[in-house]
XYZ file of C-alpha atoms in Angstrom:
766
model
C -39.786 -168.012 -153.038
C -35.631 -168.809 -151.910
C -34.174 -172.123 -152.954
C -34.060 -173.267 -149.515
C -37.550 -173.356 -149.002
C -37.940 -175.846 -152.705
C -39.517 -178.755 -151.766
C -37.354 -180.428 -153.858
C -34.497 -179.542 -152.017
C -35.647 -180.672 -148.646
C -33.448 -183.090 -146.884
C -33.317 -184.317 -143.587
C -30.439 -182.867 -140.974
C -28.916 -184.470 -137.897
C -28.079 -182.091 -135.114
C -25.522 -179.996 -136.581
C -24.056 -179.273 -140.202
C -20.590 -178.528 -141.576
C -20.644 -174.543 -141.442
C -18.488 -175.026 -144.358
C -20.735 -176.266 -146.664
C -22.991 -174.340 -149.472
C -25.989 -175.512 -147.880
C -25.586 -174.018 -144.983
C -24.312 -170.534 -146.878
C -27.906 -170.859 -148.706
C -29.846 -171.132 -145.599
C -28.050 -168.169 -143.943
C -28.585 -166.287 -146.972
C -32.094 -166.822 -146.868
C -32.294 -166.282 -143.033
C -30.522 -163.099 -144.099
C -32.928 -161.920 -146.434
C -35.916 -162.642 -144.216
C -34.754 -160.626 -141.214
C -33.279 -157.482 -143.347
C -36.708 -157.385 -145.519
C -38.680 -157.596 -142.101
C -36.033 -155.064 -139.921
C -36.047 -152.323 -142.579
C -39.649 -152.149 -142.481
C -39.966 -151.913 -138.982
C -37.175 -149.676 -138.308
C -38.445 -147.152 -141.452
C -41.937 -147.503 -139.557
C -40.364 -146.533 -136.056
C -38.592 -143.410 -137.970
C -41.778 -142.568 -139.747
C -43.609 -141.970 -136.646
C -40.636 -139.828 -134.637
C -41.719 -136.716 -136.593
C -45.149 -136.846 -134.673
C -43.823 -137.901 -131.485
C -41.649 -135.074 -131.597
C -44.296 -132.361 -132.909
C -47.078 -133.537 -130.093
C -44.094 -133.253 -127.125
C -43.085 -129.689 -128.545
C -46.566 -128.437 -128.465
C -46.914 -129.614 -125.222
C -43.959 -128.340 -123.841
C -43.432 -126.571 -120.574
C -40.951 -123.758 -122.098
C -39.461 -122.262 -125.143
C -36.354 -123.931 -124.545
C -37.554 -127.384 -124.189
C -39.647 -126.819 -127.439
C -36.357 -126.118 -129.255
C -35.155 -129.637 -128.007
C -38.087 -131.424 -129.558
C -37.713 -129.204 -132.609
C -33.971 -129.443 -132.585
C -34.068 -133.200 -132.819
C -36.537 -133.003 -135.763
C -34.510 -131.689 -137.891
C -31.402 -133.973 -136.757
C -33.403 -137.344 -136.762
C -34.534 -136.165 -140.727
C -31.112 -135.774 -141.118
C -29.290 -138.876 -139.832
C -31.976 -141.233 -140.048
C -30.541 -142.801 -143.278
C -27.323 -143.347 -141.753
C -28.988 -144.949 -138.738
C -30.917 -147.184 -140.975
C -28.100 -148.260 -142.885
C -25.456 -149.080 -139.431
C -28.351 -150.670 -137.854
C -28.976 -152.874 -140.819
C -25.450 -153.347 -141.511
C -24.616 -154.637 -138.286
C -27.306 -157.424 -138.075
C -26.334 -158.742 -141.665
C -22.565 -158.643 -140.600
C -23.572 -160.415 -136.866
C -25.515 -163.087 -139.555
C -22.934 -163.709 -141.689
C -20.434 -163.995 -139.005
C -22.364 -166.924 -137.492
C -20.454 -169.571 -138.856
C -17.304 -168.620 -137.314
C -17.843 -168.649 -133.959
C -13.704 -167.004 -133.191
C -14.851 -164.585 -135.542
C -17.877 -163.823 -133.791
C -16.465 -163.141 -129.857
C -13.973 -160.756 -131.539
C -17.422 -158.607 -131.804
C -18.565 -157.178 -128.732
C -22.376 -158.207 -128.234
C -24.709 -157.070 -126.031
C -26.575 -159.549 -122.666
C -29.550 -160.051 -121.916
C -30.822 -158.281 -118.712
C -29.298 -160.176 -116.216
C -25.513 -159.497 -117.588
C -26.360 -156.136 -119.859
C -22.756 -154.314 -119.742
C -22.947 -151.007 -118.189
C -19.769 -148.822 -118.098
C -21.531 -145.869 -117.593
C -19.790 -142.122 -116.879
C -22.695 -139.742 -117.228
C -26.242 -139.482 -116.347
C -27.824 -139.752 -119.604
C -26.045 -142.979 -120.327
C -27.702 -144.656 -117.013
C -31.574 -143.543 -118.735
C -30.369 -145.186 -122.219
C -29.003 -148.089 -120.173
C -32.029 -148.686 -118.387
C -34.694 -148.171 -120.771
C -32.631 -150.684 -123.039
C -32.256 -153.161 -119.916
C -36.541 -152.813 -119.642
C -37.192 -153.058 -123.518
C -34.595 -156.279 -123.795
C -36.388 -157.818 -120.467
C -40.081 -157.519 -121.103
C -39.611 -158.619 -125.566
C -37.359 -161.579 -124.328
C -40.041 -163.216 -122.068
C -43.076 -162.222 -124.766
C -40.532 -164.046 -127.217
C -39.204 -166.680 -125.315
C -40.891 -170.116 -127.064
C -40.157 -168.797 -130.742
C -37.018 -167.235 -129.927
C -35.958 -170.619 -128.564
C -36.724 -172.504 -131.563
C -34.718 -169.926 -133.876
C -31.783 -170.594 -131.434
C -31.935 -174.052 -131.762
C -32.315 -174.391 -135.476
C -29.424 -171.636 -135.936
C -27.526 -173.696 -133.910
C -27.798 -176.600 -136.004
C -26.924 -174.964 -139.210
C -23.507 -173.358 -137.558
C -22.556 -177.002 -137.105
C -23.591 -177.221 -133.425
C -21.995 -174.020 -131.868
C -24.516 -172.868 -129.265
C -26.496 -169.827 -130.310
C -28.767 -168.115 -127.431
C -30.471 -165.157 -126.784
C -27.211 -163.280 -126.169
C -25.438 -164.710 -129.694
C -28.555 -164.507 -131.723
C -28.088 -161.576 -134.136
C -32.013 -161.388 -134.201
C -33.029 -161.532 -130.622
C -33.847 -158.607 -128.693
C -30.662 -157.881 -126.576
C -28.429 -157.549 -130.050
C -31.068 -155.955 -132.146
C -31.678 -153.188 -129.135
C -27.350 -152.974 -128.690
C -27.028 -152.568 -132.805
C -29.477 -149.814 -132.771
C -28.207 -148.058 -129.654
C -24.390 -148.158 -131.452
C -26.085 -146.486 -134.622
C -28.052 -143.852 -132.579
C -24.338 -142.707 -131.917
C -24.873 -140.924 -135.431
C -27.120 -138.591 -133.420
C -26.139 -135.840 -131.569
C -29.974 -135.238 -130.921
C -30.874 -134.232 -126.801
C -31.463 -137.720 -124.550
C -34.869 -136.952 -124.449
C -35.353 -137.251 -128.359
C -33.391 -140.449 -127.825
C -35.731 -141.991 -125.450
C -38.875 -141.377 -127.540
C -36.498 -143.179 -130.582
C -36.359 -145.905 -128.290
C -40.358 -146.375 -127.535
C -40.994 -145.801 -130.840
C -38.434 -148.856 -132.230
C -39.969 -151.030 -129.058
C -43.495 -150.043 -130.261
C -42.698 -150.808 -133.827
C -39.612 -153.057 -134.193
C -39.077 -155.016 -131.129
C -43.007 -155.603 -130.709
C -43.498 -157.414 -134.287
C -40.496 -159.414 -133.439
C -42.384 -162.513 -132.744
C -43.495 -162.091 -137.213
C -40.071 -162.669 -138.256
C -38.983 -165.812 -135.651
C -42.082 -167.332 -137.098
C -41.137 -166.679 -140.596
C -37.573 -168.019 -139.878
C -38.750 -171.375 -138.412
C -41.172 -171.989 -140.997
C -38.663 -171.408 -143.471
C -35.997 -173.778 -142.121
C -38.391 -176.432 -140.731
C -39.596 -176.607 -144.175
C -35.776 -176.937 -145.465
C -35.379 -179.782 -143.042
C -33.670 -178.031 -140.284
C -35.508 -179.505 -137.236
C -38.748 -180.108 -138.673
C -40.121 -181.945 -135.745
C -39.044 -179.643 -132.952
C -41.323 -178.809 -130.641
C -41.279 -175.092 -128.951
C -40.675 -176.268 -125.369
C -37.971 -174.172 -123.276
C -35.789 -176.410 -120.878
C -36.039 -174.360 -117.480
C -33.728 -174.724 -114.162
C -34.126 -174.640 -110.836
C -34.527 -170.265 -110.857
C -37.284 -170.647 -114.004
C -40.000 -169.517 -111.337
C -38.236 -166.798 -110.090
C -37.082 -165.450 -113.714
C -40.233 -165.930 -115.071
C -41.463 -163.595 -112.243
C -38.535 -161.373 -113.136
C -39.444 -160.893 -116.817
C -43.182 -160.781 -115.675
C -42.315 -157.868 -113.393
C -40.577 -155.879 -115.954
C -42.814 -156.367 -118.616
C -45.645 -154.811 -115.628
C -43.424 -152.289 -114.750
C -43.033 -151.055 -119.055
C -46.974 -151.418 -118.853
C -47.191 -149.416 -116.068
C -45.159 -146.833 -116.991
C -46.583 -146.348 -120.214
C -50.198 -145.825 -119.365
C -48.438 -143.285 -116.755
C -46.348 -141.390 -119.282
C -47.415 -138.806 -121.172
C -47.606 -140.032 -125.019
C -44.565 -140.104 -126.675
C -42.559 -140.663 -123.453
C -40.173 -143.455 -123.080
C -40.466 -145.338 -119.499
C -38.023 -144.429 -117.013
C -39.283 -145.717 -113.698
C -35.958 -146.552 -112.095
C -37.629 -148.655 -109.106
C -39.404 -150.684 -111.636
C -36.679 -152.055 -113.763
C -34.627 -152.258 -110.002
C -37.335 -154.374 -108.685
C -37.352 -156.516 -111.984
C -33.220 -156.586 -111.721
C -33.829 -157.833 -107.888
C -36.331 -160.518 -109.029
C -33.901 -161.894 -111.435
C -31.403 -161.794 -108.864
C -33.178 -163.653 -106.534
C -34.077 -166.206 -109.089
C -30.764 -166.913 -110.475
C -29.043 -167.176 -107.189
C -31.982 -169.312 -106.069
C -31.300 -167.449 -102.494
C -34.354 -168.155 -99.972
C -34.902 -167.567 -96.571
C -32.980 -169.598 -94.176
C -34.795 -171.119 -90.862
C -33.424 -173.002 -88.037
C -31.558 -175.989 -88.560
C -30.894 -174.214 -92.271
C -34.382 -175.681 -93.650
C -36.277 -173.024 -95.580
C -38.205 -170.711 -93.313
C -41.997 -170.975 -93.855
C -43.702 -167.637 -93.813
C -44.388 -167.062 -90.394
C -47.645 -164.706 -89.647
C -48.550 -161.185 -91.808
C -46.626 -159.440 -93.905
C -45.034 -156.407 -91.678
C -46.887 -153.388 -93.085
C -45.328 -150.144 -94.416
C -46.188 -148.539 -90.810
C -44.447 -151.640 -88.802
C -41.479 -150.903 -90.907
C -41.317 -147.193 -90.042
C -41.881 -148.162 -86.515
C -39.126 -150.869 -86.277
C -36.862 -147.957 -88.084
C -37.573 -145.648 -85.381
C -36.816 -147.631 -82.599
C -33.382 -148.327 -84.327
C -32.728 -144.602 -85.280
C -33.790 -143.225 -81.654
C -31.140 -145.692 -80.481
C -28.729 -144.500 -82.655
C -29.898 -140.865 -81.445
C -29.751 -141.630 -78.147
C -26.153 -142.059 -78.071
C -25.672 -138.857 -78.263
C -23.195 -136.930 -80.730
C -21.676 -138.489 -83.097
C -17.796 -139.136 -82.434
C -15.438 -137.684 -84.781
C -13.863 -141.169 -87.189
C -11.777 -143.711 -86.484
C -9.909 -145.652 -88.593
C -11.786 -148.659 -88.205
C -15.236 -146.736 -88.145
C -15.796 -147.385 -92.363
C -15.350 -151.694 -91.087
C -17.573 -151.550 -88.251
C -20.381 -149.394 -90.374
C -19.637 -151.686 -93.405
C -20.723 -154.880 -91.148
C -23.919 -152.292 -89.938
C -25.280 -151.821 -93.081
C -25.111 -155.279 -94.712
C -26.958 -156.214 -91.189
C -29.891 -154.025 -90.870
C -32.189 -155.748 -92.808
C -32.275 -158.873 -89.917
C -32.082 -156.064 -87.014
C -34.753 -154.545 -88.739
C -36.999 -157.923 -88.392
C -35.955 -158.608 -85.102
C -37.151 -155.223 -83.815
C -40.719 -155.774 -85.959
C -40.498 -159.325 -83.911
C -40.004 -157.430 -80.362
C -42.754 -154.863 -81.534
C -45.216 -157.049 -82.470
C -44.765 -160.668 -80.384
C -42.959 -162.714 -83.203
C -40.358 -162.178 -85.634
C -41.648 -162.360 -89.270
C -39.143 -164.370 -91.799
C -39.282 -162.065 -94.340
C -40.980 -158.508 -95.784
C -43.037 -158.121 -98.789
C -40.811 -158.090 -101.826
C -41.184 -154.007 -102.669
C -39.777 -153.447 -99.631
C -37.012 -155.962 -99.455
C -36.108 -154.585 -102.657
C -36.149 -150.815 -101.149
C -33.941 -152.306 -97.886
C -31.640 -154.021 -100.482
C -31.356 -150.978 -102.733
C -30.570 -148.425 -99.881
C -28.608 -150.674 -98.539
C -26.260 -151.071 -101.676
C -26.588 -147.241 -101.798
C -24.708 -147.194 -98.425
C -22.424 -149.704 -99.402
C -21.238 -147.856 -102.104
C -20.628 -144.526 -99.991
C -18.516 -146.565 -97.833
C -16.515 -147.666 -100.761
C -16.629 -144.512 -102.987
C -12.870 -143.264 -103.185
C -14.217 -139.595 -104.073
C -15.402 -139.355 -100.272
C -12.387 -139.323 -97.879
C -13.282 -141.844 -95.127
C -13.979 -139.156 -92.393
C -16.709 -137.933 -94.532
C -17.767 -142.001 -95.554
C -18.462 -142.855 -92.028
C -20.425 -139.620 -91.242
C -22.541 -140.020 -94.277
C -22.986 -143.870 -94.403
C -25.048 -142.829 -90.265
C -27.768 -142.045 -92.905
C -28.562 -145.454 -93.703
C -31.983 -145.280 -91.493
C -33.048 -141.890 -92.154
C -33.361 -142.405 -95.891
C -34.445 -146.430 -95.562
C -37.271 -144.606 -93.936
C -37.607 -141.809 -96.919
C -37.485 -144.492 -99.459
C -40.583 -146.183 -97.748
C -42.449 -143.014 -97.299
C -41.279 -142.006 -101.018
C -40.908 -144.897 -103.721
C -40.341 -142.034 -105.870
C -36.773 -140.865 -104.310
C -34.280 -142.730 -106.392
C -36.438 -142.300 -109.495
C -36.074 -138.484 -109.299
C -33.137 -136.627 -109.572
C -34.545 -132.897 -108.383
C -36.066 -135.141 -105.089
C -35.215 -133.102 -101.976
C -33.659 -135.857 -100.454
C -31.491 -137.129 -102.925
C -30.287 -133.513 -103.865
C -29.502 -133.240 -99.786
C -27.063 -136.283 -100.418
C -25.665 -135.482 -103.480
C -25.130 -131.717 -101.946
C -23.715 -133.135 -98.935
C -21.272 -135.304 -100.825
C -20.309 -132.799 -103.203
C -19.172 -130.855 -100.176
C -17.211 -133.556 -98.500
C -15.369 -134.491 -101.861
C -13.612 -131.021 -101.426
C -13.071 -131.788 -97.618
C -9.460 -132.155 -96.149
C -7.630 -131.585 -92.958
C -5.502 -129.264 -94.101
C -8.619 -127.093 -96.040
C -10.668 -127.260 -92.861
C -8.570 -126.738 -89.848
C -11.448 -124.875 -88.393
C -13.426 -127.616 -88.962
C -16.310 -125.051 -90.537
C -17.243 -127.729 -93.316
C -17.174 -131.111 -91.443
C -19.162 -129.638 -88.163
C -21.717 -128.665 -90.944
C -22.118 -131.544 -92.457
C -21.976 -133.671 -88.726
C -25.314 -130.986 -87.802
C -27.012 -132.213 -90.810
C -27.045 -136.100 -89.946
C -27.204 -135.643 -86.426
C -30.671 -133.263 -87.199
C -31.867 -136.352 -89.382
C -30.925 -138.642 -86.769
C -32.389 -136.671 -84.255
C -35.588 -134.555 -85.768
C -36.685 -137.008 -88.818
C -39.507 -139.244 -87.998
C -42.148 -138.916 -91.041
C -42.171 -135.255 -92.152
C -40.339 -135.795 -95.391
C -40.240 -131.636 -95.370
C -36.923 -131.277 -93.519
C -34.897 -132.476 -96.405
C -36.118 -129.509 -97.921
C -35.253 -127.283 -94.532
C -31.888 -128.753 -94.257
C -30.898 -128.710 -98.040
C -31.401 -125.172 -97.761
C -29.233 -124.270 -94.638
C -26.806 -126.276 -96.808
C -26.940 -124.267 -99.752
C -27.022 -121.298 -97.506
C -23.618 -122.494 -96.072
C -22.206 -123.450 -99.541
C -23.024 -119.886 -100.940
C -21.272 -118.500 -98.271
C -18.105 -120.200 -98.782
C -18.416 -120.075 -102.462
C -17.771 -116.317 -102.221
C -15.032 -116.935 -99.615
C -13.189 -119.190 -101.996
C -14.306 -117.417 -105.461
C -12.371 -113.727 -103.631
C -9.242 -115.995 -102.529
C -9.153 -118.187 -105.735
C -9.439 -115.074 -107.790
C -6.413 -113.341 -105.944
C -4.532 -116.188 -106.419
C -5.247 -116.250 -110.127
C -4.295 -112.775 -110.490
C -1.144 -112.927 -108.683
C -0.160 -115.946 -110.486
C -1.020 -114.452 -113.726
C 0.981 -111.658 -112.675
C 4.177 -113.881 -111.891
C 4.262 -115.232 -115.331
C 3.739 -111.903 -117.049
C 6.855 -110.507 -115.420
C 8.800 -113.662 -115.902
C 7.789 -113.850 -119.608
C 8.722 -110.179 -119.607
C 12.130 -110.408 -118.194
C 12.499 -113.233 -120.445
C 11.510 -111.370 -123.304
C 14.010 -108.361 -122.113
C 16.909 -110.779 -121.589
C 16.728 -111.969 -124.823
C 16.964 -108.661 -126.676
C 19.999 -107.382 -124.706
C 22.273 -110.520 -125.361
C 20.866 -110.681 -128.665
C 22.295 -107.094 -129.246
C 25.262 -107.976 -126.982
C 26.029 -110.858 -129.598
C 29.690 -111.257 -129.131
C 31.430 -108.051 -128.176
C 32.845 -107.992 -125.070
C 31.574 -105.375 -122.847
C 33.183 -103.203 -120.104
C 31.914 -104.099 -116.665
C 29.734 -100.700 -115.897
C 27.930 -100.825 -119.103
C 27.116 -104.497 -119.081
C 26.093 -103.816 -115.228
C 24.142 -100.953 -116.686
C 22.203 -103.030 -119.275
C 21.931 -106.390 -117.160
C 20.342 -104.944 -114.355
C 19.440 -101.101 -114.432
C 17.908 -101.158 -118.255
C 16.922 -104.279 -117.935
C 14.650 -103.657 -115.269
C 13.549 -100.544 -117.227
C 12.485 -103.107 -120.122
C 10.735 -105.253 -118.052
C 8.379 -102.754 -117.202
C 8.140 -100.531 -120.285
C 6.738 -103.994 -121.469
C 4.564 -104.821 -118.774
C 2.821 -101.109 -118.781
C 3.080 -99.917 -123.022
C 3.351 -103.363 -124.271
C 5.815 -104.510 -127.007
C 4.387 -102.514 -129.901
C 4.589 -99.523 -128.263
C 7.061 -96.506 -129.021
C 8.652 -95.916 -125.748
C 9.586 -99.760 -126.027
C 11.110 -99.405 -129.418
C 13.011 -96.215 -127.904
C 14.390 -98.249 -125.037
C 15.905 -100.949 -127.496
C 17.038 -98.369 -129.716
C 19.416 -97.010 -126.298
C 20.866 -100.484 -126.322
C 21.695 -100.475 -129.614
C 23.630 -96.980 -129.054
C 25.070 -97.858 -125.804
C 26.473 -100.679 -127.061
C 27.841 -98.917 -130.406
C 29.086 -96.206 -127.420
C 32.047 -98.999 -126.289
C 33.470 -99.287 -129.662
C 37.213 -98.086 -129.466
C 37.146 -94.453 -130.400
C 40.928 -94.544 -132.281
C 40.524 -91.954 -134.875
C 38.898 -88.268 -134.823
C 35.763 -89.378 -137.233
C 35.039 -92.033 -134.510
C 35.234 -89.978 -131.546
C 33.534 -86.823 -132.869
C 30.218 -89.450 -133.305
C 31.091 -90.584 -129.735
C 30.973 -87.088 -128.689
C 27.522 -86.705 -130.616
C 25.865 -89.481 -128.765
C 26.691 -89.142 -125.252
C 24.263 -86.026 -124.134
C 21.154 -88.412 -125.783
C 22.553 -91.493 -124.231
C 22.907 -89.622 -120.805
C 19.610 -88.108 -121.240
C 17.562 -91.860 -122.051
C 19.440 -93.361 -119.204
C 18.158 -90.860 -116.509
C 14.853 -91.237 -117.855
C 14.979 -94.764 -117.574
C 16.657 -95.140 -114.015
C 13.974 -92.726 -113.039
C 11.033 -94.951 -114.650
C 12.947 -98.104 -112.194
C 12.791 -95.989 -109.184
C 16.255 -95.117 -108.929
C 17.104 -92.355 -106.126
C 18.199 -88.747 -107.613
C 21.403 -89.300 -106.098
C 22.252 -92.605 -106.889
C 21.174 -91.444 -111.012
C 23.635 -88.915 -110.450
C 26.711 -91.217 -109.433
C 26.182 -93.618 -112.156
C 26.217 -91.007 -114.797
C 29.548 -89.487 -113.386
C 30.985 -92.846 -113.584
C 29.994 -93.461 -116.921
C 30.876 -89.694 -118.102
C 34.632 -90.872 -116.406
C 34.354 -93.910 -118.892
C 33.385 -91.635 -121.865
C 36.535 -89.515 -121.265
C 38.536 -92.873 -120.780
C 37.353 -93.501 -123.986
C 38.080 -90.360 -125.832
C 41.481 -90.085 -123.984
C 40.567 -86.965 -122.066
C 41.967 -86.062 -118.498
C 39.463 -87.151 -115.998
C 38.086 -84.080 -114.266
C 38.399 -82.926 -110.425
C 35.798 -85.297 -108.550
C 35.210 -88.160 -111.102
C 35.833 -91.527 -110.228
C 38.117 -93.329 -113.025
C 36.593 -97.138 -113.666
C 38.793 -100.007 -113.263
C 36.900 -103.327 -111.401
C 33.587 -104.585 -111.578
C 32.766 -104.069 -108.083
C 33.533 -100.066 -108.418
C 31.465 -100.088 -111.540
C 28.161 -101.497 -109.624
C 28.781 -99.430 -106.620
C 26.372 -96.836 -107.700
C 23.501 -99.330 -108.786
C 21.486 -100.060 -105.324
C 20.796 -103.261 -104.150
C 17.310 -103.726 -104.882
C 17.674 -102.836 -108.265
C 17.948 -107.276 -109.080
C 19.903 -108.660 -112.091
C 17.574 -109.544 -115.304
C 20.699 -111.611 -116.917
C 24.054 -112.533 -115.495
C 27.126 -111.575 -117.280
C 28.504 -114.594 -118.569
C 24.972 -116.506 -118.264
C 23.183 -117.579 -121.908
C 19.430 -117.284 -121.834
C 18.395 -120.945 -122.611
C 15.676 -122.090 -121.881
C 15.640 -123.940 -118.373
C 15.379 -128.181 -119.072
C 15.091 -130.058 -116.252
C 17.032 -133.319 -116.914
C 15.132 -135.057 -114.383
C 11.763 -134.164 -116.000
C 9.241 -137.334 -116.644
C 8.515 -137.607 -120.703
C 5.284 -138.625 -121.372
C 4.222 -140.153 -124.263
C 1.301 -137.657 -126.053
C -0.504 -141.226 -126.554
C -0.779 -142.524 -123.120
C -4.170 -142.394 -121.201
C -2.936 -140.274 -118.668
C -1.233 -137.502 -121.004
C -4.981 -137.519 -122.891
C -6.680 -137.321 -119.310
C -4.654 -134.257 -118.560
C -5.336 -132.749 -121.602
C -9.219 -133.538 -120.911
C -9.450 -131.411 -117.821
C -11.453 -128.418 -117.316
C -11.349 -126.016 -114.633
C -13.452 -127.175 -111.253
C -12.466 -130.362 -111.244
C -10.983 -131.953 -108.584
C -7.780 -134.250 -108.085
C -6.367 -136.253 -105.179
C -3.077 -136.037 -104.620
C -1.087 -138.178 -102.092
C 2.612 -137.320 -102.395
C 5.308 -139.877 -100.674
C 5.657 -138.111 -96.704
C 2.748 -135.507 -97.174
C -0.732 -135.727 -95.864
C -3.292 -136.309 -99.261
C -5.284 -133.591 -100.194
C -7.659 -132.073 -102.074
C -7.302 -129.615 -104.659
C -9.561 -127.827 -107.408
C -7.950 -126.643 -111.202
C -8.970 -122.994 -110.779
C -6.727 -122.041 -114.046
C -4.995 -123.206 -116.598
C -2.271 -120.224 -117.964
C -2.556 -119.535 -121.323
C 1.351 -118.314 -121.132
C 2.662 -121.223 -119.669
C -0.278 -123.828 -120.047
C 0.407 -124.961 -116.580
C -2.280 -126.280 -114.105
C -3.139 -123.671 -110.910
C -4.462 -126.028 -108.535
C -6.932 -124.391 -104.892
C -8.215 -126.121 -101.917
C -11.855 -125.330 -101.105
C -11.011 -121.940 -99.384
C -9.517 -120.786 -102.765
C -6.183 -121.139 -101.339
C -2.795 -122.119 -103.910
C -2.304 -126.273 -103.489
C 0.527 -126.129 -106.003
C 0.467 -125.989 -109.959
C 1.883 -128.068 -112.367
C 3.087 -128.310 -116.067
C 1.387 -130.386 -118.276
C 3.752 -133.140 -118.395
C 4.621 -132.589 -114.180
C 0.723 -133.195 -113.914
C 0.755 -136.441 -116.141
C 3.780 -138.190 -114.591
C 1.543 -137.704 -110.672
C -1.486 -139.336 -112.424
C 0.797 -142.070 -114.116
C 2.550 -142.948 -110.323
C -0.701 -142.870 -108.884
C 0.248 -139.366 -106.677
C -2.852 -137.983 -108.311
C -6.194 -138.976 -109.165
C -8.830 -137.418 -110.555
C -12.261 -137.571 -108.793
C -15.461 -138.164 -110.392
C -17.548 -135.106 -111.398
C -21.393 -136.573 -111.867
C -23.790 -136.619 -108.780
C -22.776 -139.329 -105.858
C -26.777 -140.853 -106.227
C -25.919 -141.121 -109.954
C -22.569 -142.571 -109.386
C -24.064 -145.220 -106.966
C -27.512 -146.279 -109.317
C -24.763 -146.877 -111.521
C -22.728 -149.265 -110.000
C -25.638 -150.995 -108.215
C -27.226 -151.627 -111.565
C -24.065 -152.361 -112.782
C -23.866 -155.247 -110.033
C -27.393 -156.147 -110.108
C -26.857 -157.157 -113.916
C -24.033 -159.859 -112.918
C -25.114 -163.304 -112.582
C -22.551 -164.091 -110.581
C -22.786 -161.511 -107.988
C -23.305 -162.601 -104.729
C -27.401 -162.027 -103.444
C -28.357 -159.632 -100.837
C -27.665 -161.398 -97.506
C -30.160 -164.195 -96.473
C -32.453 -162.959 -93.093
C -31.636 -165.882 -90.574
C -34.562 -166.514 -88.222
C -34.357 -168.440 -85.022
């Protein structure tokens, strides 16, 4: 038995102790010892059952790929289990040790209760993981509230009166779950495997916490810490609603557990969202308001699902009968946002018109569905990934999607639901839309047609979503084939230009390096800078730098430069006479390679022949032109043969003095480095129309980023530094790659999880 429980050391304590005292250290060490012993045993039990659970699922797997996921998970868990357990237990021990240092403890991020769970989600898997943890926390905090309250109060006394609650108690379900989540990052296993581990963590650790709390309470009470404390929790005005929310979450977990196969983690998104809606209503104290500002009493029976569908059909027909949807106007989004928020009230009014009396409210599950769909379409109208015109079009689908959600409650929970896939597909197409890339309005009209078909034709046949999805997919496939061909041509053209530019720079560098400090005659410099440099470029592109042809072409440059040296003695004149025939032969072959006409070659060789006669001090032959200036020297080189290097130019890489230098540790630079082909960006240059473009290709030679529009046509290309500068200045923005539904659900769960978020608009009754 620890010293803390020694009867000789029991003292009566006031409501707080000095956190720096030796006695507090002994008590916290006792708590830490109890927690470590229990948690180590329970987390070990959870991992002992992972193999069996994964093996059973592997046997039931629908295909070999799924089976391999589970077998790979088993190997990964065996390999990483010690590190996960060590990190988990170490984190809890560390948090317990920091309880007496509130300032230090605040610097450590801690999880929140289901009402404030942080959901900074960036991927689909994180949403599933967060929802699983939210469900576990909600269920266990409700079940353990009495014992956990006593632990919180006694730890508060030990910590000098510093308040310890469910969000700061290291052995509360919230912090235990978050610590386990962080420890589980050691695993690189598939999310399905992690969800199984979470279920076992819930079953073998969180479900056993009552024993831990009772032992801690007994130990501290025996040591004199609030020995007369009664297990009561002072509840606020929202207690009843909060308790209902907790019981809803608990019931959701139980229902999901019976419905899922053995070993699977419950992942029913709707159940979790219903629990969050209930907690939100309880925490905000939202009530239905009647006339005169008094709380309204339920009037008449609650509307049935058929009544809701009937009222929605009437509202839908009113929109459909207004004629074809007009093109979006600047103020449409504001007006639609107002309509989205008012739909619940319009729905109750329409039910009242159909049944003769207006109900004051609807069933909880229907209200949650109405609010959820409303928040989905509020998100659409605020989603900057969608152009404003497309936001307005998609927002018209609120009523059809509310009908679909009432007809099939699983729409939000199943990623492969046809209605969900259709909206995701429409949003994905809409993301790439801009006026410039859709001049024929083909994409705009396709989205508009699908929206109108749903408004006019959808009654209760859910098959319409599959038919429209197939239609959209066919449209997408046709346009994708067209754009891919155009995109391929753009990439090949850009690649060709870059290879040409690289070859021109290489040829120029080779020639300039060989010229060095030599002062060449105008004729010879012209031959090297224009005619022969172009021959070098073509040889590089066709045969490559390791080819005999390229080495031979470089050897000609050396010979031609040597041939310009003064021939002042018989020996040097003899060497020059021996070189001239080979120089003329090589030059004729090279000029032919760069498409010189025969008469141009003869004229240039005649000029060169006259130059060499001057070098040798011989009299010019009849008909030969004596070279006296540069203009005459260029006479025999056609204008179509562009110079690769200027006579007096230095071959330095072009440096833009005005270029923005982006620090390599800046977030924008890291963002640019992480970009992958297929990512969409929005560009909004000053005095230019906004455009959306896809990263199509990253040059392996220059590192430049090539962007195309939805038709596969080039929009721009930027160096990494230029692109990072655009991101810094706000002239470029990376668009989200994940599906609209997943982004919306992440935002909705995050909003519902904030205790200070405004409630859904109350329904007024007359």
